[in-house]
mmCIF file of C-alpha atoms and ligand atoms in Angstrom:
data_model
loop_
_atom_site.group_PDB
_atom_site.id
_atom_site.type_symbol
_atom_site.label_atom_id
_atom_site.label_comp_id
_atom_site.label_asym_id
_atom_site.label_seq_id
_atom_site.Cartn_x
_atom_site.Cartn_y
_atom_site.Cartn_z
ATOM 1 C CA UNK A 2 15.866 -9.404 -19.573
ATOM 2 C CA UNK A 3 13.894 -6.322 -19.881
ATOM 3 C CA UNK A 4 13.409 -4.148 -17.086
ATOM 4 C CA UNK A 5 9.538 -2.616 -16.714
ATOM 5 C CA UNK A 6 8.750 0.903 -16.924
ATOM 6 C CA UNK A 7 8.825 2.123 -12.925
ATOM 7 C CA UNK A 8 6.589 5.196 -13.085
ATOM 8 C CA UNK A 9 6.699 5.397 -9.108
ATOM 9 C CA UNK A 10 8.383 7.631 -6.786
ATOM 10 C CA UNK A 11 11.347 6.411 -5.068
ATOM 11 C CA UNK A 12 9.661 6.904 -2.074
ATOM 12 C CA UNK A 13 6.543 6.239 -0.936
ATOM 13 C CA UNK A 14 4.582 7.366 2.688
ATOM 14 C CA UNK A 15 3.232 4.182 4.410
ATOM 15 C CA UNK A 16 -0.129 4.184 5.710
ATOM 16 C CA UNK A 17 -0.314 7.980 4.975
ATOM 17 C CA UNK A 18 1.982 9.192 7.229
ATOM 18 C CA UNK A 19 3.204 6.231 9.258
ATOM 19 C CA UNK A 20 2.878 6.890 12.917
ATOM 20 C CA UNK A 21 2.763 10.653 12.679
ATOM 21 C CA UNK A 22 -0.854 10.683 12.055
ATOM 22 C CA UNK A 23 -3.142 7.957 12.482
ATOM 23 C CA UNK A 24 -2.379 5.879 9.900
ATOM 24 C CA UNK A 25 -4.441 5.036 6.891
ATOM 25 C CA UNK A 26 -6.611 8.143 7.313
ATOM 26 C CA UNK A 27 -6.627 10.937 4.808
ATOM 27 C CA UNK A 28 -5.142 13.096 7.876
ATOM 28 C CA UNK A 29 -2.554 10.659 7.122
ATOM 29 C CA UNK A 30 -2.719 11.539 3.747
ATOM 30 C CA UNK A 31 -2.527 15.011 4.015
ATOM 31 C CA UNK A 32 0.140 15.375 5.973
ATOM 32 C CA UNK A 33 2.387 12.968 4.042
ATOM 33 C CA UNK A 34 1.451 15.441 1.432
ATOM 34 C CA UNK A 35 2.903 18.539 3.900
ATOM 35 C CA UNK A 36 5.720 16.874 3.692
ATOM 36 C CA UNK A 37 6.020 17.070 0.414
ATOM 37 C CA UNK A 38 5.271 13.567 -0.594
ATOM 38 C CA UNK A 39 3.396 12.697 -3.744
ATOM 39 C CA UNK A 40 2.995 9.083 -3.071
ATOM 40 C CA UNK A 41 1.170 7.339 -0.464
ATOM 41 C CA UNK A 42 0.750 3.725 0.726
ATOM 42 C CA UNK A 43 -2.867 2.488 1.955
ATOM 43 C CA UNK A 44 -4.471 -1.095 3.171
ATOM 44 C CA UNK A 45 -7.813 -1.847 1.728
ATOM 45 C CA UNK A 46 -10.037 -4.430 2.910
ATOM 46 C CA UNK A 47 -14.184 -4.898 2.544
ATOM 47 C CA UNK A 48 -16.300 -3.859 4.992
ATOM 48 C CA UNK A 49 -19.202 -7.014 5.868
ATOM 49 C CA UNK A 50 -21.523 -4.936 3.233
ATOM 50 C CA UNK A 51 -18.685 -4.450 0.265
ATOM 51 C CA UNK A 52 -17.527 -1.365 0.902
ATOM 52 C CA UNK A 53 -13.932 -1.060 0.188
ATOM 53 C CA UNK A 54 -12.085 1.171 3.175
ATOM 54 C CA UNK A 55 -8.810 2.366 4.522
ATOM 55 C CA UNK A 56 -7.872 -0.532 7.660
ATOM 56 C CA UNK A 57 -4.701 -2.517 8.131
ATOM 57 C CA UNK A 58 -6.347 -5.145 10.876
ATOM 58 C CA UNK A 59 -8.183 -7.684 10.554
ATOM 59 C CA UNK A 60 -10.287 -6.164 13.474
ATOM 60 C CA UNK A 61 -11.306 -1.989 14.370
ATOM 61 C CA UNK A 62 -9.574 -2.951 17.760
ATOM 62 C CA UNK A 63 -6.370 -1.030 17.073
ATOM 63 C CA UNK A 64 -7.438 1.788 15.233
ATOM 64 C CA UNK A 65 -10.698 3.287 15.766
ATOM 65 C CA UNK A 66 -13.416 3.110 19.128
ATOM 66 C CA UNK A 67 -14.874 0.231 17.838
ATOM 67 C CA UNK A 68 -14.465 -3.664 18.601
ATOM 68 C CA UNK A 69 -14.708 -6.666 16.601
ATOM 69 C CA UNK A 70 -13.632 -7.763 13.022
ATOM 70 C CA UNK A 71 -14.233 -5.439 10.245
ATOM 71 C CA UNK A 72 -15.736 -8.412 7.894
ATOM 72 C CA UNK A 73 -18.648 -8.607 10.088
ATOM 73 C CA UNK A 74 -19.896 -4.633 10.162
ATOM 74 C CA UNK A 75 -21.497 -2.819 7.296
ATOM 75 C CA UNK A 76 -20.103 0.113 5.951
ATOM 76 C CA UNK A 77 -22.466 2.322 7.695
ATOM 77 C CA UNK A 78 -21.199 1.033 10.848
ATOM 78 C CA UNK A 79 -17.961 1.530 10.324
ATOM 79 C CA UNK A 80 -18.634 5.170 9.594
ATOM 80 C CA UNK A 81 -19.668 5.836 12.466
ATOM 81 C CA UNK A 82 -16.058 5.121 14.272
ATOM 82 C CA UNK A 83 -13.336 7.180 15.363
ATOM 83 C CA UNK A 84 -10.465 6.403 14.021
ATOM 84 C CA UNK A 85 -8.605 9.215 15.265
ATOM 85 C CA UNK A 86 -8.745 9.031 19.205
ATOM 86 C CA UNK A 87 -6.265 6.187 19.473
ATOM 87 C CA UNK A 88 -3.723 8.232 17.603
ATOM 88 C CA UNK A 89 -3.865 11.201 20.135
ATOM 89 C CA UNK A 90 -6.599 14.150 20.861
ATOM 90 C CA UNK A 91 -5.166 16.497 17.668
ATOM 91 C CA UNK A 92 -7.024 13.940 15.344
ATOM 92 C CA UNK A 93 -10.399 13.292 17.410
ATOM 93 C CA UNK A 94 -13.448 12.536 15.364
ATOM 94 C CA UNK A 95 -11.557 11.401 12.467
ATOM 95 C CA UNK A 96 -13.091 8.926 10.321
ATOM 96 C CA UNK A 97 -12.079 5.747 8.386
ATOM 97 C CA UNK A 98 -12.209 6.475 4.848
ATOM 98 C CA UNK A 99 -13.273 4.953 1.744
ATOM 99 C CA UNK A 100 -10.833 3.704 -0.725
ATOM 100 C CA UNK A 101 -13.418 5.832 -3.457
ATOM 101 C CA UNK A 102 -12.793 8.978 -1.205
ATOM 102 C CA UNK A 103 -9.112 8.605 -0.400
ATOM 103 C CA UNK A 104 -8.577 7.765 -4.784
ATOM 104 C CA UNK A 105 -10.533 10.879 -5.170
ATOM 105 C CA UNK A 106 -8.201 12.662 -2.866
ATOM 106 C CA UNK A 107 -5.231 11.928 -4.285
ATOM 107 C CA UNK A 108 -6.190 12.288 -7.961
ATOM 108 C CA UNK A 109 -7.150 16.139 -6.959
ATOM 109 C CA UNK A 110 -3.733 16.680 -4.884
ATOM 110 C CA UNK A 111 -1.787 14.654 -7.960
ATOM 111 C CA UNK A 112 -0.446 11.741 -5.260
ATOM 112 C CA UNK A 113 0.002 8.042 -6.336
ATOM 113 C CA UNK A 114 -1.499 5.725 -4.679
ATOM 114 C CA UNK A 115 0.411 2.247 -3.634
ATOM 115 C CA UNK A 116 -3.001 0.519 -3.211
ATOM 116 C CA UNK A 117 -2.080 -2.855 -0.741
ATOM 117 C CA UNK A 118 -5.321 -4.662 -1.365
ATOM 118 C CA UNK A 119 -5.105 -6.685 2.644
ATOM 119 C CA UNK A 120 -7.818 -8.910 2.468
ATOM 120 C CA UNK A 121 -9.564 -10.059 6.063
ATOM 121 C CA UNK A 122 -8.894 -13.977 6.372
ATOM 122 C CA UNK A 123 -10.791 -15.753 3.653
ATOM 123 C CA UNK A 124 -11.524 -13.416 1.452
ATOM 124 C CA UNK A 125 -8.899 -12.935 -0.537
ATOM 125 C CA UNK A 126 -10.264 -13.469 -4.119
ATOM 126 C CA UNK A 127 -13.532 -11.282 -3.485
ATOM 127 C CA UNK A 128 -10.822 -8.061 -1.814
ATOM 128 C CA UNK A 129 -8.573 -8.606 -4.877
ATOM 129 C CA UNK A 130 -11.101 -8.028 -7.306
ATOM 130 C CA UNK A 131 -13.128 -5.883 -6.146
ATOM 131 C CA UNK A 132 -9.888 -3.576 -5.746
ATOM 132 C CA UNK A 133 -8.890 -3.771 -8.982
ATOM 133 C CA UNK A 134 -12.887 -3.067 -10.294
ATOM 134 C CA UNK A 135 -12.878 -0.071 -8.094
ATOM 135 C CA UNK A 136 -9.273 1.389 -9.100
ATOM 136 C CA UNK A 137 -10.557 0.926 -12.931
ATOM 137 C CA UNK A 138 -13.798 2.491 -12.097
ATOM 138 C CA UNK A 139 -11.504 5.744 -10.410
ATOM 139 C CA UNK A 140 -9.305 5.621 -13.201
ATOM 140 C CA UNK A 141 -11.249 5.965 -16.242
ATOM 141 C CA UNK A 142 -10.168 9.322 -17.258
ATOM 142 C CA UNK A 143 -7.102 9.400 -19.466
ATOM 143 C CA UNK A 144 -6.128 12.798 -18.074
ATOM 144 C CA UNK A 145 -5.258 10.738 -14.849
ATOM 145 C CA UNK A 146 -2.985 8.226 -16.177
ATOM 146 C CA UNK A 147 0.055 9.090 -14.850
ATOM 147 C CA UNK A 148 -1.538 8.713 -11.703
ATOM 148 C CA UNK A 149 -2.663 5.083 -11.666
ATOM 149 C CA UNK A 150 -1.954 3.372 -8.473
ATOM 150 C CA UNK A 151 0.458 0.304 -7.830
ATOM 151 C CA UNK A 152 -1.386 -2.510 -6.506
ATOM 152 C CA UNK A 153 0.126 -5.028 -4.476
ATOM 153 C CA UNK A 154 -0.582 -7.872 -1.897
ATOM 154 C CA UNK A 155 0.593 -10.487 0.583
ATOM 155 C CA UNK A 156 -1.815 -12.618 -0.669
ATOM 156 C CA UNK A 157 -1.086 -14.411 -4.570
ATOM 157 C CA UNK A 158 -5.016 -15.062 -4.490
ATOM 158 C CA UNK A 159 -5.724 -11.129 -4.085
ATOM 159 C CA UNK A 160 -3.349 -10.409 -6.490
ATOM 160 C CA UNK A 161 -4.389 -13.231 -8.932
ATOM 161 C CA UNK A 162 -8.171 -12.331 -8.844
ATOM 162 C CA UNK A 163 -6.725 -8.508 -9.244
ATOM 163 C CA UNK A 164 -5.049 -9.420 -12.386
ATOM 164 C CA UNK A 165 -7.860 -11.238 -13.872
ATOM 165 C CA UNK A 166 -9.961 -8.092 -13.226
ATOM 166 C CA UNK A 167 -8.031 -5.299 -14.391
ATOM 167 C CA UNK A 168 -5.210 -6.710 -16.211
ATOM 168 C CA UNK A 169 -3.875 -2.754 -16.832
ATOM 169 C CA UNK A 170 -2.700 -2.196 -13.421
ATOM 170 C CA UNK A 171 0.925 -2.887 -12.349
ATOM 171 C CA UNK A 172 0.774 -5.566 -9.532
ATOM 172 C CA UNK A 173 4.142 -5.957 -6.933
ATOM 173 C CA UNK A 174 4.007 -9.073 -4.906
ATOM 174 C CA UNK A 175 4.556 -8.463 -1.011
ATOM 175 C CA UNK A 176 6.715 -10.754 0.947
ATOM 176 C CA UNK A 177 7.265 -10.989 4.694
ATOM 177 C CA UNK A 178 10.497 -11.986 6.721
ATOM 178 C CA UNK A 179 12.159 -14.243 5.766
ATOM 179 C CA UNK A 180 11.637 -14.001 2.182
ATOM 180 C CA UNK A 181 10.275 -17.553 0.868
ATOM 181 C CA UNK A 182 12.173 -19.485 -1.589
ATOM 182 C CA UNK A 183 9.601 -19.590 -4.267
ATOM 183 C CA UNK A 184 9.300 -15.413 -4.633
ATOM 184 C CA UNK A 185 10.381 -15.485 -8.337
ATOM 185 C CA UNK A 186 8.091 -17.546 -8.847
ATOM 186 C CA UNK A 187 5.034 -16.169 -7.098
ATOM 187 C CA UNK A 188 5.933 -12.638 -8.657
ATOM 188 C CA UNK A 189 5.943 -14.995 -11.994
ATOM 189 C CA UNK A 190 2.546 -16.015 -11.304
ATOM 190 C CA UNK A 191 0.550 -12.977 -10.596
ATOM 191 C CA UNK A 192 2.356 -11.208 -13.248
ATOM 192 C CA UNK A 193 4.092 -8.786 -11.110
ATOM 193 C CA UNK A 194 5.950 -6.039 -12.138
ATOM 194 C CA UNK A 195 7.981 -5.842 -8.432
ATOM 195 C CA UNK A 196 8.727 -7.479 -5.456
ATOM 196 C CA UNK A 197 8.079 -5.972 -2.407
ATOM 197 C CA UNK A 198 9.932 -7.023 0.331
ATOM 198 C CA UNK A 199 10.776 -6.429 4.105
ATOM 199 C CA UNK A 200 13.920 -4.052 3.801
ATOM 200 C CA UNK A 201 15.952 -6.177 6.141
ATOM 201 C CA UNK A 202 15.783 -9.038 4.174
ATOM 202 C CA UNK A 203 17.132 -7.668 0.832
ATOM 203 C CA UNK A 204 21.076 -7.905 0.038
ATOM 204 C CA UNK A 205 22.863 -6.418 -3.032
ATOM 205 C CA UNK A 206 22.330 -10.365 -4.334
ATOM 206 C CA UNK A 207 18.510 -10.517 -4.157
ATOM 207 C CA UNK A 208 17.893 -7.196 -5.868
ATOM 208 C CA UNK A 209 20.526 -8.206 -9.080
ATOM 209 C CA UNK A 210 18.005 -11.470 -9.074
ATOM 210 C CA UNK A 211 14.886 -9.680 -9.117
ATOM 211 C CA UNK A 212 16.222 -6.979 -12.109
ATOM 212 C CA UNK A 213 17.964 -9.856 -13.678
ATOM 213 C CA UNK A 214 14.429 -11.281 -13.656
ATOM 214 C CA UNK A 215 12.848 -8.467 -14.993
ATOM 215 C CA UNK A 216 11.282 -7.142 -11.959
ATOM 216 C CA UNK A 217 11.626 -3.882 -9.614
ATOM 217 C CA UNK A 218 12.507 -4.037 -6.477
ATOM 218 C CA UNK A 219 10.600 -2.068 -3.397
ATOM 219 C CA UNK A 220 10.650 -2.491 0.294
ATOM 220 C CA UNK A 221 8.837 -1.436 3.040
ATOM 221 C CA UNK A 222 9.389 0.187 5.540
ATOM 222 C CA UNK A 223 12.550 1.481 6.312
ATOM 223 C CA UNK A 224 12.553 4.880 8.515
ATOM 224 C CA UNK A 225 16.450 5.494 8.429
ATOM 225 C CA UNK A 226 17.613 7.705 6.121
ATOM 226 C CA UNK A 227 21.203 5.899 6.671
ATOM 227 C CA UNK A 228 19.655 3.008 5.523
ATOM 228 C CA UNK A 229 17.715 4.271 2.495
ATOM 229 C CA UNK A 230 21.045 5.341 0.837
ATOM 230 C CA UNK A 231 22.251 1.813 1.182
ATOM 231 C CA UNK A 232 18.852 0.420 -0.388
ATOM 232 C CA UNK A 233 19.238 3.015 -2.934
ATOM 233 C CA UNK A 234 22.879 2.361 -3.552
ATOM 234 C CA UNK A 235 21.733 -1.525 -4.116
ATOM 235 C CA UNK A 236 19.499 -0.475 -6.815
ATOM 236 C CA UNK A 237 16.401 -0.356 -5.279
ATOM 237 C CA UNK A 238 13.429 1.095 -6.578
ATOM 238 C CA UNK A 239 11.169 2.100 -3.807
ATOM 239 C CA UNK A 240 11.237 2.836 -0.604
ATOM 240 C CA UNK A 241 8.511 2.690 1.516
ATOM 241 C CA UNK A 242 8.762 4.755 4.960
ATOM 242 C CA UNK A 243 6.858 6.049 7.871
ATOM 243 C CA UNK A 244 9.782 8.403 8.306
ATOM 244 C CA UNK A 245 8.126 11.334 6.367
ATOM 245 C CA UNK A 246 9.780 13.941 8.525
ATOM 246 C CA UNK A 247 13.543 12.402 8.225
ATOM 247 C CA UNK A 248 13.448 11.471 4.523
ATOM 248 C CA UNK A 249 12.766 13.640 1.923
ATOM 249 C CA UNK A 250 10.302 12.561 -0.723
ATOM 250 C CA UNK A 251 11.936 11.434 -3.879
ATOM 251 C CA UNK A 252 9.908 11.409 -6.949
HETATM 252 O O1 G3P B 316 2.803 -2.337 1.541
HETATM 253 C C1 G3P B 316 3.934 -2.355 2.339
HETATM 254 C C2 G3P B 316 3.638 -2.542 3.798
HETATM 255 O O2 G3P B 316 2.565 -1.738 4.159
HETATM 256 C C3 G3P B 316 3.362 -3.966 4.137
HETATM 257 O O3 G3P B 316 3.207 -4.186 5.505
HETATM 258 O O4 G3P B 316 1.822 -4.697 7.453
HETATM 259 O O5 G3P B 316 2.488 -2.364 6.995
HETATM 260 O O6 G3P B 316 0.805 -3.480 5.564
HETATM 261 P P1 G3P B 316 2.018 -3.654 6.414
HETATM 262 MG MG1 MG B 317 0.457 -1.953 4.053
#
């Protein structure tokens, strides 16, 4: 079987810069990019308003001043949050972004986006979509094509709803530890280019299935360079890391 075009860098920063920044911040972003990287992981969810923004949790608990779940605060309070504090004083003040900004960000700095649309519990149709309305709307001009972000998702309902919203975007289907017996078939179903697994799970065997099958292979998110030369040497496609320090960026 034919093997997609992979048009993404071999490695990608997670969250930004992982845990050397506060993550999913376009401090994040920017120092992935003094790193050198050119690729960047981010979680997207919708504020209680519609607002699509940079937030792993389900809640601002972890990651900002603020309490309580994201779904239930409008955008503008949101804004108001810092989402730098937690991570240490060096990042004080910082705010949680936009998706729109952070797209607009990378397009100007030339870094590709790994878009994980992580919808908040029960809305995983709604986040899918309006991700994939939102990336089209960013990526209108042809001049940025090379650029176009990788969407992916836990969730087969984000990533269907994606799909049936802008088709044009390449979709990887996340899985979590262990993998679940039906991931060919899920990746089948959302029309996924990759799976995108834990990197402990995968063996030499389950990447020859997934290129036999016609699909990449990432994972996520292994910070051992040690380790990265064995994914690589596997055949893997992508690594995703917080390690942006320890492993060089690969395009
Ligand atoms: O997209 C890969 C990785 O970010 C998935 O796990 O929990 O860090 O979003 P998580
Ligand atoms: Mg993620």
């Amino acid at each position: 079987m034919n093997i997609p075009a992979w048009p993404y860098a071999k490695t990608i920063a997670h969250r930004g810069a992982g845990k050397l920044a506060p993550e999913n911040t376009l401090a994040a972003i920017r120092l992935g990019v003094a790193h050198g990287y050119r690729a960047a992981e981010i979680d997207v969810k919708l504020s209680g308003d519609g607002t699509l923004l940079l937030m792993h949790d389900d809640t601002t608990n972890r990651c900002s001043d603020g309490r309580g779940r994201v779904a239930a605060k409008t955008w503008h309070q949101l804004a108001l949050l810092d989402a730098g504090s937690w991570h240490s004083k060096d990042y004080a003040g910082e705010p949680i972004p936009t998706y729109w900004r952070v797209a607009k960000f990378c397009i100007a700095s030339g870094v590709t986006l790994n878009t994980e649309i992580k919808p908040c519990i029960g809305r995983e149709r709604e986040t899918g979509a309006a991700v994939a309305l939102e990336t089209q709307a960013l990526f209108t001009d042809p001049a940025h094509a090379a650029l176009k972000p990788l969407l992916s998702s836990f969730s087969t309902e984000a990533l269907i709803a994606a799909r049936d919203a802008a088709p044009e975007f390449d979709r990887a289907h996340l899985f979590d530890s262990p993998l679940p017996a039906d991931w060919l078939a899920r990746c089948k179903t959302v029309g996924a280019i990759a799976m995108d697994a834990n990197w402990r799970t995968l063996t030499q065997d389950i990447v020859n299935v997934a290129h036999a099958n016609g699909l990449r292979v990432a994972c996520y998110t292994c910070n051992d360079p040690d380790s990265a030369e064995k994914l690589w040497g596997w055949g893997v496609d992508t690594i995703i890391t917080d390690a942006v320090s320890l492993i060089p960026f690969r395009a």
